[in-house]
Each structure stands twice: as structure tokens, then as C-alpha cells.
mmCIF file of C-alpha atoms and ligand atoms in Angstrom:
data_model
loop_
_atom_site.group_PDB
_atom_site.id
_atom_site.type_symbol
_atom_site.label_atom_id
_atom_site.label_comp_id
_atom_site.label_asym_id
_atom_site.label_seq_id
_atom_site.Cartn_x
_atom_site.Cartn_y
_atom_site.Cartn_z
ATOM 1 C CA MET A 573 9.436 72.942 185.194
ATOM 2 C CA LYS A 574 10.809 76.891 185.157
ATOM 3 C CA LYS A 575 10.800 79.457 188.027
ATOM 4 C CA ILE A 576 10.997 83.121 188.588
ATOM 5 C CA ALA A 577 11.267 85.296 191.345
ATOM 6 C CA LEU A 578 7.586 86.923 192.578
ATOM 7 C CA SER A 579 9.356 90.327 192.188
ATOM 8 C CA LYS A 580 9.846 90.072 188.730
ATOM 9 C CA LEU A 581 6.115 88.863 187.892
ATOM 10 C CA ASN A 582 5.424 92.530 187.060
ATOM 11 C CA GLU A 583 8.331 92.273 184.567
ATOM 12 C CA LEU A 584 6.719 89.234 182.458
ATOM 13 C CA PHE A 585 3.329 90.869 182.875
ATOM 14 C CA ALA A 586 4.742 94.078 181.341
ATOM 15 C CA ALA A 587 6.474 91.603 178.289
ATOM 16 C CA ILE A 588 3.288 89.029 178.136
ATOM 17 C CA ALA A 589 0.865 92.536 177.578
ATOM 18 C CA LYS A 590 3.199 94.203 175.278
ATOM 19 C CA ASP A 591 2.164 91.248 172.974
ATOM 20 C CA THR A 592 -1.522 90.403 174.029
ATOM 21 C CA GLU A 593 -4.678 90.903 176.732
ATOM 22 C CA LEU A 594 -3.554 89.674 180.004
ATOM 23 C CA HIS A 595 -5.718 89.487 182.554
ATOM 24 C CA LEU A 596 -5.736 88.498 185.954
ATOM 25 C CA PRO A 597 -7.027 88.730 189.333
ATOM 26 C CA VAL A 598 -6.421 91.866 191.325
ATOM 27 C CA ASN A 599 -7.495 93.584 194.332
ATOM 28 C CA PHE A 600 -10.268 95.632 193.932
ATOM 29 C CA LYS A 601 -12.427 97.915 196.281
ATOM 30 C CA GLY A 602 -12.166 94.989 199.339
ATOM 31 C CA GLU A 603 -13.148 92.460 196.416
ATOM 32 C CA THR A 604 -10.668 90.291 193.709
ATOM 33 C CA VAL A 605 -12.276 90.717 190.185
ATOM 34 C CA PHE A 606 -10.355 89.794 186.914
ATOM 35 C CA LYS A 607 -8.642 92.642 185.228
ATOM 36 C CA LYS A 608 -7.018 93.287 182.174
ATOM 37 C CA TRP A 609 -3.360 93.907 183.133
ATOM 38 C CA THR A 610 -1.783 97.646 182.761
ATOM 39 C CA GLU A 611 1.021 98.934 184.458
ATOM 40 C CA GLY A 612 1.343 99.133 188.462
ATOM 41 C CA ASP A 613 -1.621 96.572 189.217
ATOM 42 C CA ASN A 614 -0.699 93.641 191.230
ATOM 43 C CA TYR A 615 -1.594 90.022 190.729
ATOM 44 C CA ALA A 616 -3.599 88.855 193.905
ATOM 45 C CA LYS A 617 -1.502 85.535 194.866
ATOM 46 C CA ASP A 618 -3.072 85.239 197.688
ATOM 47 C CA SER A 619 -6.788 85.777 197.200
ATOM 48 C CA LEU A 620 -8.832 82.282 196.438
ATOM 49 C CA LYS A 621 -12.133 83.029 194.028
ATOM 50 C CA THR A 622 -12.651 86.222 192.465
ATOM 51 C CA VAL A 623 -16.381 87.572 192.868
ATOM 52 C CA LYS A 624 -17.388 86.508 189.173
ATOM 53 C CA SER A 625 -15.557 84.012 187.708
ATOM 54 C CA PRO A 626 -13.721 84.648 184.423
ATOM 55 C CA LYS A 627 -16.154 83.341 181.983
ATOM 56 C CA ASP A 628 -17.241 86.923 181.349
ATOM 57 C CA LEU A 629 -13.709 86.938 179.164
ATOM 58 C CA PHE A 630 -15.398 84.326 176.726
ATOM 59 C CA PHE A 631 -18.984 85.355 177.044
ATOM 60 C CA PRO A 632 -19.131 88.749 178.900
ATOM 61 C CA GLN A 633 -21.971 90.061 180.416
ATOM 62 C CA ASN A 634 -23.338 92.106 177.894
ATOM 63 C CA GLU A 635 -22.048 91.596 174.257
ATOM 64 C CA ASN A 636 -23.376 93.855 171.168
ATOM 65 C CA ILE A 637 -23.722 91.007 168.532
ATOM 66 C CA SER A 638 -25.319 92.574 165.452
ATOM 67 C CA ASN A 639 -27.014 95.700 164.464
ATOM 68 C CA PHE A 640 -29.775 96.809 161.797
ATOM 69 C CA ARG A 641 -30.962 99.435 160.211
ATOM 70 C CA LYS A 642 -34.033 100.666 157.172
ATOM 71 C CA GLU A 643 -32.819 101.933 154.020
ATOM 72 C CA GLY A 644 -36.179 102.971 152.306
ATOM 73 C CA ASN A 645 -38.076 99.508 152.440
ATOM 74 C CA LYS A 646 -34.558 97.777 152.486
ATOM 75 C CA PHE A 647 -33.507 96.288 156.117
ATOM 76 C CA ILE A 648 -29.496 96.391 156.197
ATOM 77 C CA ILE A 649 -27.397 94.473 158.765
ATOM 78 C CA ASP A 650 -24.218 95.436 160.096
ATOM 79 C CA PRO A 651 -22.150 92.598 161.665
ATOM 80 C CA VAL A 652 -20.324 93.506 164.377
ATOM 81 C CA GLU A 653 -16.414 92.417 164.492
ATOM 82 C CA LEU A 654 -16.056 89.261 166.153
ATOM 83 C CA PRO A 655 -13.404 89.768 169.178
ATOM 84 C CA LYS A 656 -10.241 89.276 169.692
ATOM 85 C CA SER A 657 -8.641 86.427 169.749
ATOM 86 C CA GLY A 658 -5.412 84.703 171.608
ATOM 87 C CA ILE A 659 -5.656 86.325 175.187
ATOM 88 C CA VAL A 660 -3.410 84.655 178.238
ATOM 89 C CA VAL A 661 -5.691 84.334 181.238
ATOM 90 C CA PHE A 662 -3.391 84.068 184.870
ATOM 91 C CA GLY A 663 -4.010 83.057 187.671
ATOM 92 C CA VAL A 664 -7.193 80.623 187.211
ATOM 93 C CA ARG A 665 -7.947 78.512 189.604
ATOM 94 C CA GLY A 666 -9.026 74.365 188.878
ATOM 95 C CA CYS A 667 -12.551 74.937 189.183
ATOM 96 C CA ASP A 668 -12.297 77.963 187.217
ATOM 97 C CA GLU A 669 -10.379 76.310 185.196
ATOM 98 C CA GLN A 670 -12.556 72.531 184.212
ATOM 99 C CA SER A 671 -15.242 75.758 183.897
ATOM 100 C CA PHE A 672 -14.072 76.279 180.350
ATOM 101 C CA ARG A 673 -14.440 73.009 179.566
ATOM 102 C CA VAL A 674 -18.174 73.026 180.755
ATOM 103 C CA LEU A 675 -18.935 76.231 178.769
ATOM 104 C CA ASP A 676 -16.732 74.588 175.799
ATOM 105 C CA ASN A 677 -18.961 71.708 175.446
ATOM 106 C CA VAL A 678 -22.261 75.083 174.870
ATOM 107 C CA PHE A 679 -20.486 77.085 172.605
ATOM 108 C CA LEU A 680 -18.261 75.099 170.549
ATOM 109 C CA ALA A 681 -20.884 72.944 169.865
ATOM 110 C CA GLU A 682 -22.784 72.670 166.460
ATOM 111 C CA PRO A 683 -23.749 75.359 165.546
ATOM 112 C CA VAL A 684 -20.649 77.168 166.996
ATOM 113 C CA ASP A 685 -21.237 79.943 168.841
ATOM 114 C CA THR A 686 -18.886 82.567 166.828
ATOM 115 C CA PHE A 687 -17.951 85.304 169.516
ATOM 116 C CA TYR A 688 -17.474 82.850 172.309
ATOM 117 C CA GLU A 689 -15.289 80.673 169.539
ATOM 118 C CA ALA A 690 -13.361 83.697 168.305
ATOM 119 C CA ARG A 691 -12.343 84.198 172.064
ATOM 120 C CA ARG A 692 -12.006 81.033 173.287
ATOM 121 C CA LYS A 693 -9.545 80.360 170.092
ATOM 122 C CA ASN A 694 -5.831 80.374 170.810
ATOM 123 C CA SER A 695 -6.148 81.637 174.216
ATOM 124 C CA VAL A 696 -3.187 80.565 176.915
ATOM 125 C CA ILE A 697 -4.919 79.492 180.065
ATOM 126 C CA ILE A 698 -1.940 79.609 183.244
ATOM 127 C CA THR A 699 -3.647 78.274 186.403
ATOM 128 C CA ALA A 700 -2.438 79.063 189.744
ATOM 129 C CA ALA A 701 -2.693 76.228 192.353
ATOM 130 C CA CYS A 702 -4.582 76.457 195.648
ATOM 131 C CA THR A 703 -3.289 76.005 198.958
ATOM 132 C CA LYS A 704 -5.438 77.489 201.368
ATOM 133 C CA PRO A 705 -9.196 76.374 200.208
ATOM 134 C CA SER A 706 -12.163 78.172 201.911
ATOM 135 C CA GLU A 707 -14.859 76.235 203.511
ATOM 136 C CA SER A 708 -17.441 76.492 200.819
ATOM 137 C CA CYS A 709 -14.815 74.576 198.311
ATOM 138 C CA PHE A 710 -15.441 71.427 196.964
ATOM 139 C CA CYS A 711 -14.303 71.350 193.358
ATOM 140 C CA LYS A 712 -12.845 67.254 194.722
ATOM 141 C CA THR A 713 -16.095 66.482 194.397
ATOM 142 C CA PHE A 714 -15.965 66.636 190.281
ATOM 143 C CA GLY A 715 -11.993 65.045 190.466
ATOM 144 C CA ILE A 716 -10.738 68.708 189.857
ATOM 145 C CA ASP A 717 -7.203 68.618 191.537
ATOM 146 C CA PRO A 718 -6.707 71.958 192.911
ATOM 147 C CA THR A 719 -2.958 71.124 193.928
ATOM 148 C CA ASP A 720 -2.067 70.811 190.741
ATOM 149 C CA PRO A 721 -4.921 72.178 187.723
ATOM 150 C CA ALA A 722 -5.053 71.710 184.388
ATOM 151 C CA GLY A 723 -4.374 74.699 182.394
ATOM 152 C CA ASP A 724 -1.904 75.335 179.689
ATOM 153 C CA VAL A 725 0.741 76.073 182.396
ATOM 154 C CA THR A 726 0.365 75.694 186.246
ATOM 155 C CA THR A 727 1.788 77.620 189.003
ATOM 156 C CA TRP A 728 2.502 77.162 192.142
ATOM 157 C CA ILE A 729 3.734 79.650 194.717
ATOM 158 C CA VAL A 730 6.919 78.485 197.200
ATOM 159 C CA ASP A 731 8.650 80.948 199.296
ATOM 160 C CA ASP A 732 9.654 84.067 197.395
ATOM 161 C CA ASN A 733 9.712 82.379 193.849
ATOM 162 C CA MET A 734 6.766 81.185 191.438
ATOM 163 C CA PHE A 735 7.035 77.540 189.274
ATOM 164 C CA PHE A 736 5.659 76.969 185.961
ATOM 165 C CA ALA A 737 5.140 73.907 184.660
ATOM 166 C CA VAL A 738 3.882 72.777 180.682
ATOM 167 C CA LYS A 739 0.292 71.308 180.462
ATOM 168 C CA THR A 740 -0.097 71.469 176.509
ATOM 169 C CA GLU A 741 2.159 72.301 173.100
ATOM 170 C CA LYS A 742 0.383 75.998 173.692
ATOM 171 C CA GLY A 743 1.843 76.616 177.357
ATOM 172 C CA GLU A 744 4.927 75.149 175.672
ATOM 173 C CA ALA A 745 5.166 77.794 173.292
ATOM 174 C CA PHE A 746 4.243 80.516 175.498
ATOM 175 C CA LEU A 747 7.297 79.644 177.799
ATOM 176 C CA ALA A 748 9.095 79.649 175.022
ATOM 177 C CA LYS A 749 7.934 82.844 174.422
ATOM 178 C CA TYR A 750 9.093 84.494 177.426
ATOM 179 C CA ALA A 751 12.360 82.151 178.383
ATOM 180 C CA ASP A 752 14.799 84.770 179.249
ATOM 181 C CA ILE A 753 12.624 85.831 181.941
ATOM 182 C CA PHE A 754 12.399 82.253 183.579
ATOM 183 C CA THR A 755 15.219 80.509 185.173
ATOM 184 C CA GLU A 756 14.897 76.548 185.196
ATOM 185 C CA ALA A 757 14.191 74.690 188.174
ATOM 186 C CA GLU A 758 16.330 72.737 190.357
ATOM 187 C CA GLU A 759 15.646 69.127 190.966
ATOM 188 C CA ASP A 760 15.410 70.655 195.125
ATOM 189 C CA ASP A 761 12.741 72.983 193.462
ATOM 190 C CA THR A 762 10.594 69.860 192.605
ATOM 191 C CA TYR A 763 10.400 68.363 196.088
ATOM 192 C CA ARG A 764 9.280 71.769 197.632
ATOM 193 C CA VAL A 765 6.449 72.409 194.855
ATOM 194 C CA GLU A 766 6.043 68.684 195.550
ATOM 195 C CA ASN A 767 5.657 69.570 198.899
ATOM 196 C CA VAL A 768 3.526 72.283 198.809
ATOM 197 C CA LYS A 769 0.826 70.026 196.977
ATOM 198 C CA TYR A 770 1.306 67.417 199.824
ATOM 199 C CA LEU A 771 0.532 69.693 202.539
ATOM 200 C CA ALA A 772 -2.326 71.085 200.190
ATOM 201 C CA ASN A 773 -4.133 68.441 200.612
ATOM 202 C CA GLN A 774 -4.024 67.746 203.702
ATOM 203 C CA ILE A 775 -5.861 70.543 204.282
ATOM 204 C CA PHE A 776 -8.589 70.138 201.547
ATOM 205 C CA ALA A 777 -9.457 66.581 203.254
ATOM 206 C CA LYS A 778 -10.478 68.278 205.939
ATOM 207 C CA LEU A 779 -12.516 70.721 204.252
ATOM 208 C CA PRO A 780 -16.826 70.294 205.467
ATOM 209 C CA LEU A 781 -17.193 69.082 202.579
ATOM 210 C CA ALA A 782 -14.851 66.768 201.712
ATOM 211 C CA ASP A 783 -17.003 64.075 201.834
ATOM 212 C CA LEU A 784 -19.583 65.289 199.194
ATOM 213 C CA THR A 785 -20.014 62.649 196.499
ATOM 214 C CA THR A 786 -22.342 63.033 193.182
ATOM 215 C CA GLU A 787 -23.572 59.609 194.273
ATOM 216 C CA GLY A 788 -26.671 59.255 192.789
ATOM 217 C CA TRP A 789 -26.320 61.551 190.797
ATOM 218 C CA GLY A 790 -25.597 61.416 186.814
ATOM 219 C CA GLY A 791 -27.378 61.645 183.209
ATOM 220 C CA ASP A 792 -29.856 58.526 183.952
ATOM 221 C CA LYS A 793 -31.446 60.000 187.092
ATOM 222 C CA THR A 794 -34.503 62.218 185.624
ATOM 223 C CA ASP A 795 -37.265 59.786 186.357
ATOM 224 C CA GLU A 796 -36.099 58.789 189.729
ATOM 225 C CA LYS A 797 -35.858 62.918 191.198
ATOM 226 C CA PHE A 798 -38.079 65.115 189.007
ATOM 227 C CA ASP A 799 -41.188 63.978 190.868
ATOM 228 C CA ASP A 800 -38.884 64.028 194.256
ATOM 229 C CA PRO A 801 -41.131 66.052 196.864
ATOM 230 C CA LYS A 802 -37.932 67.227 198.349
ATOM 231 C CA TRP A 803 -38.331 69.986 196.323
ATOM 232 C CA GLN A 804 -40.796 71.810 197.640
ATOM 233 C CA ASP A 805 -38.851 71.536 201.022
ATOM 234 C CA LEU A 806 -35.394 72.708 199.153
ATOM 235 C CA SER A 807 -36.692 75.600 197.041
ATOM 236 C CA THR A 808 -39.354 77.327 199.229
ATOM 237 C CA ALA A 809 -36.620 79.679 200.811
ATOM 238 C CA CYS A 810 -34.629 80.482 197.222
ATOM 239 C CA LEU A 811 -35.972 84.134 196.457
ATOM 240 C CA GLY A 812 -35.122 83.806 192.737
ATOM 241 C CA CYS A 813 -32.777 86.969 192.724
ATOM 242 C CA GLY A 814 -31.017 84.863 190.596
ATOM 243 C CA THR A 815 -27.339 85.339 192.035
ATOM 244 C CA CYS A 816 -26.173 82.258 192.106
ATOM 245 C CA THR A 817 -25.936 82.182 188.308
ATOM 246 C CA PHE A 818 -24.520 85.252 188.284
ATOM 247 C CA VAL A 819 -21.832 83.839 190.668
ATOM 248 C CA CYS A 820 -21.228 80.940 188.765
ATOM 249 C CA PRO A 821 -18.866 79.823 186.082
ATOM 250 C CA THR A 822 -20.461 77.212 183.961
ATOM 251 C CA CYS A 823 -24.222 78.760 183.925
ATOM 252 C CA GLN A 824 -24.167 80.315 179.857
ATOM 253 C CA CYS A 825 -28.473 80.939 179.783
ATOM 254 C CA TYR A 826 -28.486 84.287 178.064
ATOM 255 C CA ASP A 827 -30.930 86.258 176.829
ATOM 256 C CA ILE A 828 -31.282 88.478 173.514
ATOM 257 C CA ARG A 829 -32.955 92.336 173.334
ATOM 258 C CA ASP A 830 -33.343 94.491 170.541
ATOM 259 C CA TYR A 831 -32.796 98.413 171.573
ATOM 260 C CA ASN A 832 -33.928 101.403 169.138
ATOM 261 C CA THR A 833 -31.017 103.268 169.493
ATOM 262 C CA GLY A 834 -32.763 105.963 166.900
ATOM 263 C CA ASN A 835 -30.744 105.426 163.958
ATOM 264 C CA GLN A 836 -30.638 101.406 163.963
ATOM 265 C CA ILE A 837 -31.528 98.619 166.052
ATOM 266 C CA GLN A 838 -28.509 97.238 168.238
ATOM 267 C CA ARG A 839 -29.246 93.427 169.102
ATOM 268 C CA SER A 840 -27.363 92.213 172.370
ATOM 269 C CA ARG A 841 -27.055 89.449 174.674
ATOM 270 C CA CYS A 842 -26.890 89.030 178.271
ATOM 271 C CA TRP A 843 -26.665 87.106 180.971
ATOM 272 C CA ASP A 844 -30.369 85.327 181.922
ATOM 273 C CA SER A 845 -30.705 83.005 185.208
ATOM 274 C CA CYS A 846 -33.396 80.010 185.402
ATOM 275 C CA MET A 847 -33.986 81.340 188.346
ATOM 276 C CA TYR A 848 -36.142 84.497 187.018
ATOM 277 C CA LYS A 849 -39.521 84.078 186.653
ATOM 278 C CA ASP A 850 -39.840 85.776 183.123
ATOM 279 C CA PHE A 851 -37.073 83.306 181.786
ATOM 280 C CA THR A 852 -37.930 81.754 178.545
ATOM 281 C CA MET A 853 -41.617 83.795 178.748
ATOM 282 C CA CYS A 854 -43.481 82.876 175.935
ATOM 283 C CA ALA A 855 -46.623 84.090 174.824
ATOM 284 C CA HIS A 856 -48.393 81.802 176.322
ATOM 285 C CA GLY A 857 -46.648 82.412 179.907
ATOM 286 C CA THR A 858 -44.049 80.524 181.309
ATOM 287 C CA ALA A 859 -42.726 77.243 180.964
ATOM 288 C CA ARG A 860 -41.627 76.983 184.938
ATOM 289 C CA PRO A 861 -44.571 78.609 186.408
ATOM 290 C CA THR A 862 -43.304 78.226 190.439
ATOM 291 C CA GLN A 863 -39.769 78.483 192.100
ATOM 292 C CA LYS A 864 -39.600 75.138 192.892
ATOM 293 C CA GLU A 865 -39.514 74.589 189.119
ATOM 294 C CA ARG A 866 -36.994 77.086 188.537
ATOM 295 C CA TYR A 867 -35.091 75.912 191.651
ATOM 296 C CA ARG A 868 -34.864 71.571 190.052
ATOM 297 C CA GLN A 869 -34.723 72.734 186.765
ATOM 298 C CA ARG A 870 -30.986 75.015 188.324
ATOM 299 C CA PHE A 871 -29.854 72.065 189.908
ATOM 300 C CA MET A 872 -31.347 68.864 188.028
ATOM 301 C CA HIS A 873 -29.466 71.098 184.387
ATOM 302 C CA LYS A 874 -26.516 70.873 186.481
ATOM 303 C CA LEU A 875 -26.328 67.001 188.204
ATOM 304 C CA VAL A 876 -28.609 65.304 185.480
ATOM 305 C CA TYR A 877 -29.491 66.725 182.120
ATOM 306 C CA TYR A 878 -26.142 68.806 181.411
ATOM 307 C CA PRO A 879 -23.853 65.058 182.377
ATOM 308 C CA ALA A 880 -26.541 62.891 180.464
ATOM 309 C CA ASN A 881 -25.783 65.294 176.980
ATOM 310 C CA ASN A 882 -21.574 65.597 178.171
ATOM 311 C CA ASP A 883 -20.703 61.758 178.902
ATOM 312 C CA GLY A 884 -21.115 62.566 182.026
ATOM 313 C CA MET A 885 -19.410 65.534 183.079
ATOM 314 C CA PHE A 886 -21.181 67.734 185.136
ATOM 315 C CA SER A 887 -21.870 71.317 185.121
ATOM 316 C CA CYS A 888 -20.669 72.051 188.361
ATOM 317 C CA VAL A 889 -17.208 72.317 189.774
ATOM 318 C CA GLY A 890 -17.647 73.090 193.236
ATOM 319 C CA CYS A 891 -16.386 76.710 193.182
ATOM 320 C CA GLY A 892 -18.568 77.252 196.578
ATOM 321 C CA ARG A 893 -19.280 80.411 194.895
ATOM 322 C CA CYS A 894 -23.188 79.914 194.983
ATOM 323 C CA VAL A 895 -22.611 78.835 198.417
ATOM 324 C CA ASP A 896 -20.996 81.831 199.774
ATOM 325 C CA LYS A 897 -23.284 84.162 197.973
ATOM 326 C CA CYS A 898 -26.948 83.093 198.019
ATOM 327 C CA PRO A 899 -28.674 85.241 200.540
ATOM 328 C CA VAL A 900 -30.561 82.738 202.153
ATOM 329 C CA GLN A 901 -28.040 79.629 202.437
ATOM 330 C CA THR A 902 -30.111 77.724 199.613
ATOM 331 C CA ASN A 903 -27.520 76.284 197.328
ATOM 332 C CA ILE A 904 -26.148 73.188 194.991
ATOM 333 C CA VAL A 905 -24.572 71.189 197.942
ATOM 334 C CA LYS A 906 -28.059 71.446 200.216
ATOM 335 C CA VAL A 907 -29.265 69.703 196.757
ATOM 336 C CA ILE A 908 -27.160 67.203 196.864
ATOM 337 C CA LYS A 909 -26.988 66.272 200.117
ATOM 338 C CA ALA A 910 -31.006 65.601 200.694
ATOM 339 C CA PHE A 911 -30.481 63.107 198.109
ATOM 340 C CA GLY A 912 -27.521 61.356 200.158
ATOM 341 C CA GLY A 913 -24.925 62.433 198.454
ATOM 342 C CA ASP A 914 -22.753 62.990 201.574
ATOM 343 C CA LYS A 915 -20.496 60.263 202.806
ATOM 344 C CA LYS A 916 -20.568 61.620 206.635
HETATM 345 S S1 LIG B 347 -30.696 80.103 195.243
HETATM 346 FE FE1 LIG B 347 -30.394 81.401 196.449
HETATM 347 S S2 LIG B 347 -28.767 82.802 195.184
HETATM 348 FE FE2 LIG B 347 -30.069 81.106 193.532
HETATM 349 S S3 LIG B 347 -31.599 82.540 193.276
HETATM 350 FE FE3 LIG B 347 -32.056 81.411 195.058
HETATM 351 S S4 LIG B 347 -31.901 83.254 196.675
HETATM 352 FE FE4 LIG B 347 -31.187 83.768 195.030
HETATM 353 S S1 LIG B 348 -23.334 75.804 191.158
HETATM 354 FE FE1 LIG B 348 -22.349 76.658 192.624
HETATM 355 S S2 LIG B 348 -20.474 76.119 193.412
HETATM 356 FE FE2 LIG B 348 -21.209 74.893 191.204
HETATM 357 S S3 LIG B 348 -19.955 76.027 189.441
HETATM 358 FE FE3 LIG B 348 -22.322 77.251 190.483
HETATM 359 S S4 LIG B 348 -21.863 78.774 191.408
HETATM 360 FE FE4 LIG B 348 -19.834 76.809 191.824
#
């Protein structure tokens, strides 16, 4: 394990930013957001959740994917250059780290999404262990260890130092590149990190959602759950605002639109939401005409359809953002509990 004094973090960030784009959580107008680091930015080390997850870095909210224009009788396609690869994302929490793997299963499966692949390829993910979770956190329900998250390198803060443990070859190469800035951790330090993990786990065990379980959910539950009358009650309050999908690190639906700029057509894709009534609108209308059907789709996808196609992996990571942000307090936790997924 390596370590660095917190006072030297900006030196590390400056060294990384010389080589590649570095993104990390910073405080901005009272919120915490992921931002490309530039000199003067301070890592928001004490904040837990960014408003939007870092999924934007690999799957931006809006992106131009192609341009075309007419020349005489011909259509000319002007391909858009693929985005840069190899960014470093620092300070990713365990839930958001797992969300990258959920997205990988979608965007890196055949046919590969070349834009996503270009951004994701060679990216280095440095995770931050959680020590002060919020009441809406329930990542452990999905098998995530927030006190020792995955990633290429994992970090812990103990007193005035940050500790770095390598998890992958990429992580090893990353630490080797900046070896001059780190010092080797001592045996005592290992105990101190273990103690921080132990104390954090005590807090996690007492969270209101500590007993939430996915029991009763999974890829084989379509027939059992689809026509359950509970969906009507659960969805009655839903406004169809789409907030839950926009803050969700694993939601991956998008729309494609063409804009006439006057001298060419610009084709863009932007995030969409299965909670909207015009989502996947076809000439004959929409496949899900009621909010109950749209609401059911969102949660059945997270807890049944996605696991059915991805070896049992759920596409919720328990970040709790939808719990915090839904204006009418209806969310995935209520759905899980309504079907009995609460051990209490
Ligand atoms: S569940 Fe809540 S956040 Fe999501 S669309 Fe409905 S009202 Fe909006
Ligand atoms: S469904 Fe809610 S808790 Fe689950 S990953 Fe999405 S925003 Fe987080």
C-alpha cells in the first residue's frame, strides 16, 4: 500500500493532469459534482454522493454522433471523431464503480457502442472508500463493499493521509507512473486502514436500509411480478418527471435526434427516460400508455429483466440518489419492500 499526505494531493492531481484528463468530485454552488480538474480545484473528499453520477464521463447526457449534408443529389456523411480515451476518474464511490460494470454489459456487448468504448478504454478508476454513509445508502444490498470498493486503485483517508491499494494491473501501472509522489505505507498504517473499515462497517450495519434484500427478485420473476396489482398503488404518486432516471448511474436509455443547422444535419443522442410518456413513441402510439406500465418497466428492468440477461447482476447499485431526489418519495426501495424484500 502507498500513501500520500492530504496536503500533497494537489501535487498528485497536477502530475496526472499533465498526462491526461483527470475528473474528480468538487464542491460547486453548494452541491458536489464531477469536474475536470484544473489548478485551484479542491477534491471534495468529505462529500459522499455527487448530484449526477460519473456515468456522464463515459455516456454524456448529450453528444453529437454524426453529421450529414446534401451535395447536389448526394448525401455526404461527415463522421464525428471518436472521443479521447484514457481519462482518470478519481474519488469514485463503490456504488458508482459498480455502475460502470452495469453500463459495460450494455454498451460493450455486440454491437459495441464505439463512443462509449472509446471513452471507457484505458480509463483508470480510483475509488474512495466510504466512512460516513447517508441514510439512503443501500449498496450492500447489491453485494458492494463500500468500505473496500473495487476499481483499479482504492483509497482510504486516515487522519492527514490518503492510502492507495492496487486492485488491477492498470492500477499498478498508474501508481508506478507517479511513484515519486508516494511513500510506502508502514505496517501500522495497514492496521489504521483496517480500523477505519471496521468502524465504517459498524455504521453501515445501523443504516435504515441495512436489512433491505433482493430476496424474491431476479431474472426468473417476470411471470410472478408482472401482473401484480401492487404496481397500481406503487405508481399512483409518480409524476413521470424522469428525475430518478437522470440521477441514476445505471440508467442507459437514450434518444437520437437530427437537427438541421442550416448547412448540415447534426445527429445527436441524449439521455431519455422510460418514465416519460413519449418514450419510444412509434407511429401507432406508445407501447406503455399508462404511468403504471412505465413505472413497472423501470423497476422490472432493474430487478428482473437486466439480471435475466446479465448472469443475475442487478442494475441498481443502491446509491440512493433516486431515494433522495424523487419529488414524491416513491422509489426502488418502496418497490423492493412492497414485494417483501425487507428482512425486518
Ligand atoms: S419515480 Fe419519482 S423521480 Fe421517478 S419519474 Fe416518478 S415522480 Fe419522478
Ligand atoms: S435505481 Fe436509484 S438507488 Fe438504484 S442505482 Fe438508480 S438511482 Fe441509485
